[in-house]
Amino acid sequence: MDVLSWVPDGVDVTVPNVARAYDYYLGGYHNFAADREFVARVEVAMPGFSYAAQANRAFLGRAVRWLVDAGVRQFLDIGSGIPTLGNVHEVARQSAPDARVVYVDIDPVAVAHGRMILADDPYATSIEADLRRPAEILGHPEVLQLLDFSQPTAVLLMAVLHFVPDSDDPAGIIARLRDGLAPGSYLAISHVTASTHRREIEQVRRLYQHTLTPGLPRAPRQVKKLLAGLDLVKPGLTRVDDWLPDSMRATRHPQAEVMLGAVGRTR
Amino acid sequence: MEGAHQMTQSRTGPRSAGTPASVEDGAVTSGAVEDGAATPGAAGDCVADLASFSASWERAVSSTNFLPAGRARSRATLQGLAQRLVAAVTAEPFDASAGYRVGADLVAADISSPRALGHSLTLLHQRLLADAGVTDERTPARLADLCGQLATGFTEALRDRALTAAEGINNAERAAWRDKQYALQARLQHALLHDQLTGLPNRSALMRRLASLVADPPADPPSEARLGIVLLNLNRFKAVYDSLGPTRGDQLLLAVARRLRALAAREGYYLAHLGGDEFALVAERTTGTDDAVKVADQVLRALPERMSVDGHQIPVTARCGVVERPAGRADPTELLRAAHITLGWVASDHRTRWMVFDAERNAAEVARHELTAAMPAALARGEFTLAYQPLVRLADRTLAGVEALARWHHPELGVLGPARFISLAESTGLIEPLGLRLLEQACAQAAGWRRLGPAPPFVSVNLAVAQLRDPGLPAAVAAVLDRTGLPPDLLQLEVTENAIVDTGDTSLDVLHALADLGVRLAIDDFGTGYSSLAYLSEIPIHSIKLAAGFLRGLAAVPPESVPPESVPPESVSPESVPSGALAPHTLPPARRSNDTLVPALIDLGHDLGLSVTVEGIETAVQAERLTGLGCDLGQGFHLGRPTTADEITRLV
Ligand SMILES: C[S@@+](CC[C@H](N)C(=O)[O-])C[C@H]1O[C@@H](n2cnc3c(N)ncnc32)[C@H](O)[C@@H]1O
């Protein structure tokens, strides 16, 4: 950013923002008119896209519960979005009240909101950082203050990797994160794919082109490659609503096929 | 069991105050009836039915509502809420507000979409009483009441949630803006106070630092605090930079900055980069000039003679200007200016690499500067005039000519001689108009004298180097002669031999052109410049003037007539140096005196066909001696002080 660019990135509410749009997909109220109009256009491009977002959010909840059951008490949620329905620290603390969570997002508004909500929470915070600079995240003073990387930690990269183009070396980023974690840690990801709904996703991609964080779908094979060096827990990489579904399954909307999810364990 | 994962309410999910956090209460999965309320009818048997009701309820809402808690937990929640409604419908006394709380709790459990409300009301109305096996005829009306309350509770909770969320995101947006602006401000602030290349504090930062040191001197007592500032730059930096190119030039500066940074860190100095190759170090708590000089010395030693840039060895030498003062009395701007001035002195003096600020020298320079600045206006006001000093023919002591000497009638400083201002005028270029103005005055005056007698004096006017460089000078002189009507042979122009040497070919051409006008040319201060005599044969001069210095030590009578015993002891002893065997270049010092030189110079002038004038004649003895040596003209206090034109007129 140039010293003279007085309108800081991400703080212009007249431009749709993916964090706030995502909140609206989930039925939240943390959004502005521009975000809602954006979602309306996405829904025209791909009717029911919101179901994919909702399925993703539900996967996040199940994954966190699974991780807590696996003994994880530290979470680094990168690309966490606006604190909205079913936040990681809430879900985790349902069964592990001592869980610690650091939220990371590139969107200053999402982070500011997170910090306000978490102001009185000594074991959770929110910081502004860029996934594309993992060293800055792992070395961030607030991260180091809350998380002990000698203990198992779960890094969540939910619905954020598709905002990182190949030119930014997402595999390298994941490797850097992975290598910063103790053995027995986890990396959980979800990712947009276009194995089905190819045309619709292409349209959606074009719409995201106009946000500060353009995205791109990846083929399941490419997503798998990103997870090299991790042992995927069962059932491996699946569409998110097929990943260890609750005994009472939510409605399986076809649009949710565009979201893939997996949880991997570090060696 | 799913029920083990209960929702906690740590999220700031809005709830209207006073609404009980009854999700936990409701999250029972079987059998329990809340609040121990007596339930008329067979509440106990209807649990299974309510389970089926709540399953339908959950299906109805989950089809249209994203349930972050998951279906199982949501179903349990709904079952609890259904049980509370059944309890309420049969409770005595009847209290419809239970419906309000159920509505609010739906929202709290994230079952909060508008459609969830619609589906819920429809389902409750259609099935709750039947599924619960409640048959009392009052219950449909009660259920209607409860549903109304439920809708109200739901809507109010939802409105609260929406408003809180909207407010939250707005606040977040403002907070983000504020943070960004602070960050930007901090960056701007940093950028404003630091050099872009080296990241060192810049001039503004240095000024701040000095200001704070001056305002709050770091010593005990503060009145005794002193501080030193060393300003440095690199010799020939511009040339080095140009030849290295900007990239490597910057690397050189970075290398310099690195070393200075190390020095400053080690010794506790404040280091600033004022831009380009200029750096400053501030030392606090100095005890005197020596401490500041020590800093300069450290600086010069910290920078090696050669710096490696990109594998190239670049010769660099630094120079320092040093200022050291009591801190309390210093003014930051003045301090830095003093350091700059001092650095300027070092730059123009090749013998030293550092200097300490000298207030007297500075005062003199300031005065010179002020004089220089005042000169154009003074010229316009006519403050420059001429005095005339007689040039006397020694043979008969008659007035042969006058030398016109510039005078500045300064309104405050009185009358100033040429030594005070001619070089200043030369430095600004004012010499050309001033010179012409004075030339015109002199010629007009001389033309006036010409009308008074048959042998009018010529007037001799000094030419400055800058004038000689001007190819237009001969034409200008011709014009002056023309205007004033002075015959060219009554004008003599004096030039120094340095002027001829310094100006080269142009001045030779100019001199020839002047000679062609018929003007007399004289070499002023002959034999004092650093020149060869070769030019004498090349330029068309008429006379030479020997400076007063040649009169020093000139004896009253020729040396041969001095008795041997009167030779001063320091003069050569005849035994050691047989006089007859001396080659000229081994002439012993005493014999190389003016007693030898002056007659030789006069003879030389005459041999070249030049008239010889000696200046600075102050005594009758000197005049006699020079007359005896055949010198043509004399000038000096003994023969006549510089005086007004009127005085000269009387002499003519
Ligand atoms: C679709 S939301 C996902 C929210 C949450 N992780 C989830 O899955 O429910 C994506 C978030 O990633 C953030 N994001 C995009 N690019 C990012 C980057 N390079 N570094 C950090 N966050 C990023 C966006 O600001 C947005 O909040």
Short mmCIF file of N, CA, C and O in Angstrom, two decimals, chain B residues 22-84:
data_model
loop_
_atom_site.label_atom_id
_atom_site.label_comp_id
_atom_site.label_asym_id
_atom_site.label_seq_id
_atom_site.Cartn_x
_atom_site.Cartn_y
_atom_site.Cartn_z
N SER B 22 -32.81 -20.15 28.66
CA SER B 22 -33.51 -21.39 28.94
C SER B 22 -33.20 -22.49 27.94
O SER B 22 -33.83 -23.51 27.93
N VAL B 23 -32.20 -22.22 27.06
CA VAL B 23 -31.89 -23.28 26.11
C VAL B 23 -31.41 -24.51 26.85
O VAL B 23 -31.84 -25.62 26.60
N GLU B 24 -30.53 -24.26 27.84
CA GLU B 24 -30.05 -25.38 28.62
C GLU B 24 -31.23 -26.12 29.28
O GLU B 24 -31.31 -27.33 29.25
N ASP B 25 -32.11 -25.29 29.82
CA ASP B 25 -33.28 -25.90 30.48
C ASP B 25 -34.03 -26.77 29.50
O ASP B 25 -34.53 -27.83 29.82
N GLY B 26 -34.08 -26.27 28.27
CA GLY B 26 -34.91 -26.96 27.29
C GLY B 26 -34.21 -28.13 26.64
O GLY B 26 -34.85 -28.93 25.97
N ALA B 27 -32.90 -28.19 26.85
CA ALA B 27 -32.16 -29.19 26.09
C ALA B 27 -32.22 -30.57 26.73
O ALA B 27 -31.33 -31.37 26.58
N VAL B 28 -33.26 -30.80 27.46
CA VAL B 28 -33.41 -32.14 28.03
C VAL B 28 -33.98 -33.04 26.95
O VAL B 28 -34.72 -32.61 26.07
N THR B 29 -33.60 -34.25 27.00
CA THR B 29 -34.00 -35.11 25.90
C THR B 29 -35.18 -35.98 26.24
O THR B 29 -35.86 -36.47 25.37
N SER B 30 -35.43 -36.20 27.52
CA SER B 30 -36.59 -37.04 27.80
C SER B 30 -37.08 -36.82 29.21
O SER B 30 -36.34 -36.46 30.11
N GLY B 31 -38.36 -37.03 29.39
CA GLY B 31 -38.95 -37.15 30.72
C GLY B 31 -39.08 -35.87 31.53
O GLY B 31 -40.12 -35.61 32.11
N ALA B 32 -38.05 -35.06 31.52
CA ALA B 32 -38.06 -33.93 32.45
C ALA B 32 -39.12 -32.93 32.07
O ALA B 32 -39.32 -32.61 30.91
N VAL B 33 -39.79 -32.45 33.06
CA VAL B 33 -40.77 -31.40 32.82
C VAL B 33 -40.29 -30.20 33.60
O VAL B 33 -39.99 -30.29 34.78
N GLU B 34 -40.21 -29.09 32.93
CA GLU B 34 -39.52 -27.97 33.55
C GLU B 34 -40.35 -27.34 34.66
O GLU B 34 -41.57 -27.40 34.69
N ASP B 35 -39.61 -26.69 35.53
CA ASP B 35 -40.18 -25.85 36.57
C ASP B 35 -41.13 -26.61 37.51
O ASP B 35 -41.84 -26.00 38.29
N GLY B 36 -41.20 -27.88 37.38
CA GLY B 36 -42.07 -28.67 38.23
C GLY B 36 -43.54 -28.24 38.12
O GLY B 36 -44.36 -28.51 38.97
N ALA B 37 -43.86 -27.54 37.05
CA ALA B 37 -45.24 -27.06 36.92
C ALA B 37 -46.18 -28.25 36.79
O ALA B 37 -45.90 -29.20 36.08
N ALA B 38 -47.25 -28.17 37.51
CA ALA B 38 -48.23 -29.24 37.43
C ALA B 38 -48.85 -29.24 36.05
O ALA B 38 -49.22 -28.21 35.53
N THR B 39 -48.86 -30.42 35.43
CA THR B 39 -49.38 -30.49 34.08
C THR B 39 -50.67 -31.29 34.10
O THR B 39 -50.63 -32.51 34.26
N PRO B 40 -51.75 -30.62 33.99
CA PRO B 40 -52.99 -31.39 33.99
C PRO B 40 -53.05 -32.30 32.77
O PRO B 40 -52.51 -31.99 31.73
N GLY B 41 -53.68 -33.37 32.88
CA GLY B 41 -53.70 -34.32 31.79
C GLY B 41 -52.49 -35.22 31.88
O GLY B 41 -51.77 -35.23 32.87
N ALA B 42 -52.24 -35.96 30.82
CA ALA B 42 -51.19 -36.97 30.85
C ALA B 42 -49.93 -36.49 30.20
O ALA B 42 -49.52 -36.99 29.17
N ALA B 43 -49.32 -35.48 30.82
CA ALA B 43 -48.09 -34.95 30.25
C ALA B 43 -47.02 -36.02 30.11
O ALA B 43 -46.30 -36.07 29.15
N GLY B 44 -46.94 -36.87 31.13
CA GLY B 44 -45.94 -37.91 31.13
C GLY B 44 -46.03 -38.81 29.90
O GLY B 44 -45.03 -39.11 29.28
N ASP B 45 -47.23 -39.18 29.48
CA ASP B 45 -47.35 -40.11 28.37
C ASP B 45 -47.08 -39.44 27.03
O ASP B 45 -46.88 -40.08 26.02
N CYS B 46 -47.19 -38.10 27.03
CA CYS B 46 -47.11 -37.46 25.72
C CYS B 46 -45.70 -37.17 25.27
O CYS B 46 -45.48 -36.60 24.22
N VAL B 47 -44.69 -37.54 26.08
CA VAL B 47 -43.31 -37.24 25.72
C VAL B 47 -42.94 -37.81 24.37
O VAL B 47 -42.38 -37.12 23.52
N ALA B 48 -43.32 -39.06 24.17
CA ALA B 48 -42.97 -39.68 22.90
C ALA B 48 -43.58 -38.92 21.74
O ALA B 48 -42.92 -38.64 20.73
N ASP B 49 -44.80 -38.50 21.95
CA ASP B 49 -45.45 -37.75 20.88
C ASP B 49 -44.76 -36.43 20.63
O ASP B 49 -44.63 -35.98 19.51
N LEU B 50 -44.33 -35.78 21.72
CA LEU B 50 -43.63 -34.51 21.52
C LEU B 50 -42.32 -34.74 20.78
O LEU B 50 -41.87 -33.89 20.03
N ALA B 51 -41.71 -35.89 21.01
CA ALA B 51 -40.48 -36.18 20.26
C ALA B 51 -40.79 -36.22 18.78
O ALA B 51 -40.03 -35.66 17.96
N SER B 52 -41.89 -36.78 18.44
CA SER B 52 -42.21 -36.82 17.01
C SER B 52 -42.59 -35.42 16.53
O SER B 52 -42.23 -35.00 15.43
N PHE B 53 -43.26 -34.66 17.43
CA PHE B 53 -43.60 -33.29 17.04
C PHE B 53 -42.34 -32.46 16.80
O PHE B 53 -42.20 -31.77 15.81
N SER B 54 -41.40 -32.61 17.76
CA SER B 54 -40.22 -31.76 17.61
C SER B 54 -39.38 -32.20 16.42
O SER B 54 -38.69 -31.38 15.80
N ALA B 55 -39.46 -33.50 16.07
CA ALA B 55 -38.75 -33.94 14.86
C ALA B 55 -39.35 -33.25 13.64
O ALA B 55 -38.62 -32.76 12.76
N SER B 56 -40.67 -33.19 13.62
CA SER B 56 -41.31 -32.50 12.48
C SER B 56 -40.94 -31.02 12.48
O SER B 56 -40.66 -30.41 11.45
N TRP B 57 -40.94 -30.47 13.72
CA TRP B 57 -40.63 -29.03 13.85
C TRP B 57 -39.21 -28.77 13.33
O TRP B 57 -38.96 -27.87 12.53
N GLU B 58 -38.29 -29.61 13.76
CA GLU B 58 -36.89 -29.44 13.33
C GLU B 58 -36.79 -29.58 11.82
O GLU B 58 -36.11 -28.80 11.15
N ARG B 59 -37.49 -30.58 11.25
CA ARG B 59 -37.43 -30.75 9.79
C ARG B 59 -37.97 -29.51 9.09
O ARG B 59 -37.42 -29.04 8.10
N ALA B 60 -39.07 -28.98 9.68
CA ALA B 60 -39.67 -27.81 9.04
C ALA B 60 -38.69 -26.64 9.02
O ALA B 60 -38.55 -25.96 8.00
N VAL B 61 -37.98 -26.42 10.15
CA VAL B 61 -37.09 -25.26 10.15
C VAL B 61 -35.78 -25.54 9.43
O VAL B 61 -35.23 -24.65 8.77
N SER B 62 -35.29 -26.76 9.49
CA SER B 62 -33.97 -26.97 8.89
C SER B 62 -34.04 -26.94 7.36
O SER B 62 -33.03 -26.78 6.70
N SER B 63 -35.25 -27.09 6.82
CA SER B 63 -35.34 -27.01 5.36
C SER B 63 -35.12 -25.57 4.89
O SER B 63 -34.73 -25.34 3.76
N THR B 64 -35.35 -24.62 5.76
CA THR B 64 -35.26 -23.23 5.32
C THR B 64 -34.26 -22.41 6.12
O THR B 64 -34.06 -21.25 5.87
N ASN B 65 -33.65 -23.00 7.09
CA ASN B 65 -32.85 -22.23 8.02
C ASN B 65 -31.54 -22.95 8.23
O ASN B 65 -31.53 -24.14 8.58
N PHE B 66 -30.43 -22.24 8.03
CA PHE B 66 -29.14 -22.85 8.34
C PHE B 66 -29.01 -22.99 9.85
O PHE B 66 -29.17 -22.03 10.58
N LEU B 67 -28.81 -24.23 10.30
CA LEU B 67 -28.75 -24.48 11.73
C LEU B 67 -27.30 -24.72 12.15
O LEU B 67 -26.79 -25.85 12.03
N PRO B 68 -26.62 -23.68 12.60
CA PRO B 68 -25.21 -23.84 12.95
C PRO B 68 -25.02 -24.89 14.03
O PRO B 68 -23.97 -25.54 14.09
N ALA B 69 -26.03 -25.09 14.88
CA ALA B 69 -25.85 -26.04 15.97
C ALA B 69 -25.98 -27.49 15.49
O ALA B 69 -25.71 -28.42 16.24
N GLY B 70 -26.39 -27.65 14.27
CA GLY B 70 -26.59 -29.01 13.78
C GLY B 70 -28.01 -29.46 14.07
O GLY B 70 -28.72 -28.89 14.90
N ARG B 71 -28.43 -30.47 13.38
CA ARG B 71 -29.83 -30.86 13.49
C ARG B 71 -30.16 -31.49 14.82
O ARG B 71 -31.20 -31.22 15.42
N ALA B 72 -29.29 -32.35 15.29
CA ALA B 72 -29.62 -33.08 16.52
C ALA B 72 -29.81 -32.12 17.67
O ALA B 72 -30.80 -32.19 18.42
N ARG B 73 -28.84 -31.21 17.84
CA ARG B 73 -28.97 -30.25 18.94
C ARG B 73 -30.18 -29.35 18.74
O ARG B 73 -30.90 -29.02 19.68
N SER B 74 -30.42 -28.98 17.49
CA SER B 74 -31.57 -28.12 17.23
C SER B 74 -32.86 -28.86 17.57
O SER B 74 -33.80 -28.29 18.14
N ARG B 75 -32.88 -30.12 17.24
CA ARG B 75 -34.09 -30.89 17.55
C ARG B 75 -34.32 -30.97 19.05
O ARG B 75 -35.42 -30.80 19.55
N ALA B 76 -33.24 -31.19 19.77
CA ALA B 76 -33.36 -31.26 21.23
C ALA B 76 -33.88 -29.93 21.77
O ALA B 76 -34.73 -29.87 22.66
N THR B 77 -33.33 -28.85 21.23
CA THR B 77 -33.77 -27.54 21.66
C THR B 77 -35.26 -27.38 21.41
O THR B 77 -36.03 -26.94 22.28
N LEU B 78 -35.67 -27.77 20.22
CA LEU B 78 -37.08 -27.59 19.85
C LEU B 78 -37.98 -28.45 20.73
O LEU B 78 -39.08 -28.03 21.13
N GLN B 79 -37.47 -29.62 21.07
CA GLN B 79 -38.28 -30.47 21.92
C GLN B 79 -38.50 -29.83 23.28
O GLN B 79 -39.62 -29.81 23.82
N GLY B 80 -37.45 -29.25 23.80
CA GLY B 80 -37.56 -28.55 25.08
C GLY B 80 -38.56 -27.40 24.98
O GLY B 80 -39.38 -27.18 25.88
N LEU B 81 -38.48 -26.67 23.87
CA LEU B 81 -39.38 -25.53 23.70
C LEU B 81 -40.82 -26.02 23.59
O LEU B 81 -41.75 -25.43 24.15
N ALA B 82 -41.03 -27.13 22.88
CA ALA B 82 -42.38 -27.68 22.72
C ALA B 82 -42.94 -28.08 24.08
O ALA B 82 -44.11 -27.81 24.41
N GLN B 83 -42.08 -28.67 24.88
CA GLN B 83 -42.53 -29.09 26.21
C GLN B 83 -42.92 -27.89 27.06
O GLN B 83 -43.90 -27.91 27.80
N ARG B 84 -42.15 -26.80 26.92
CA ARG B 84 -42.50 -25.60 27.69
C ARG B 84 -43.84 -25.03 27.22
O ARG B 84 -44.64 -24.55 28.02
#
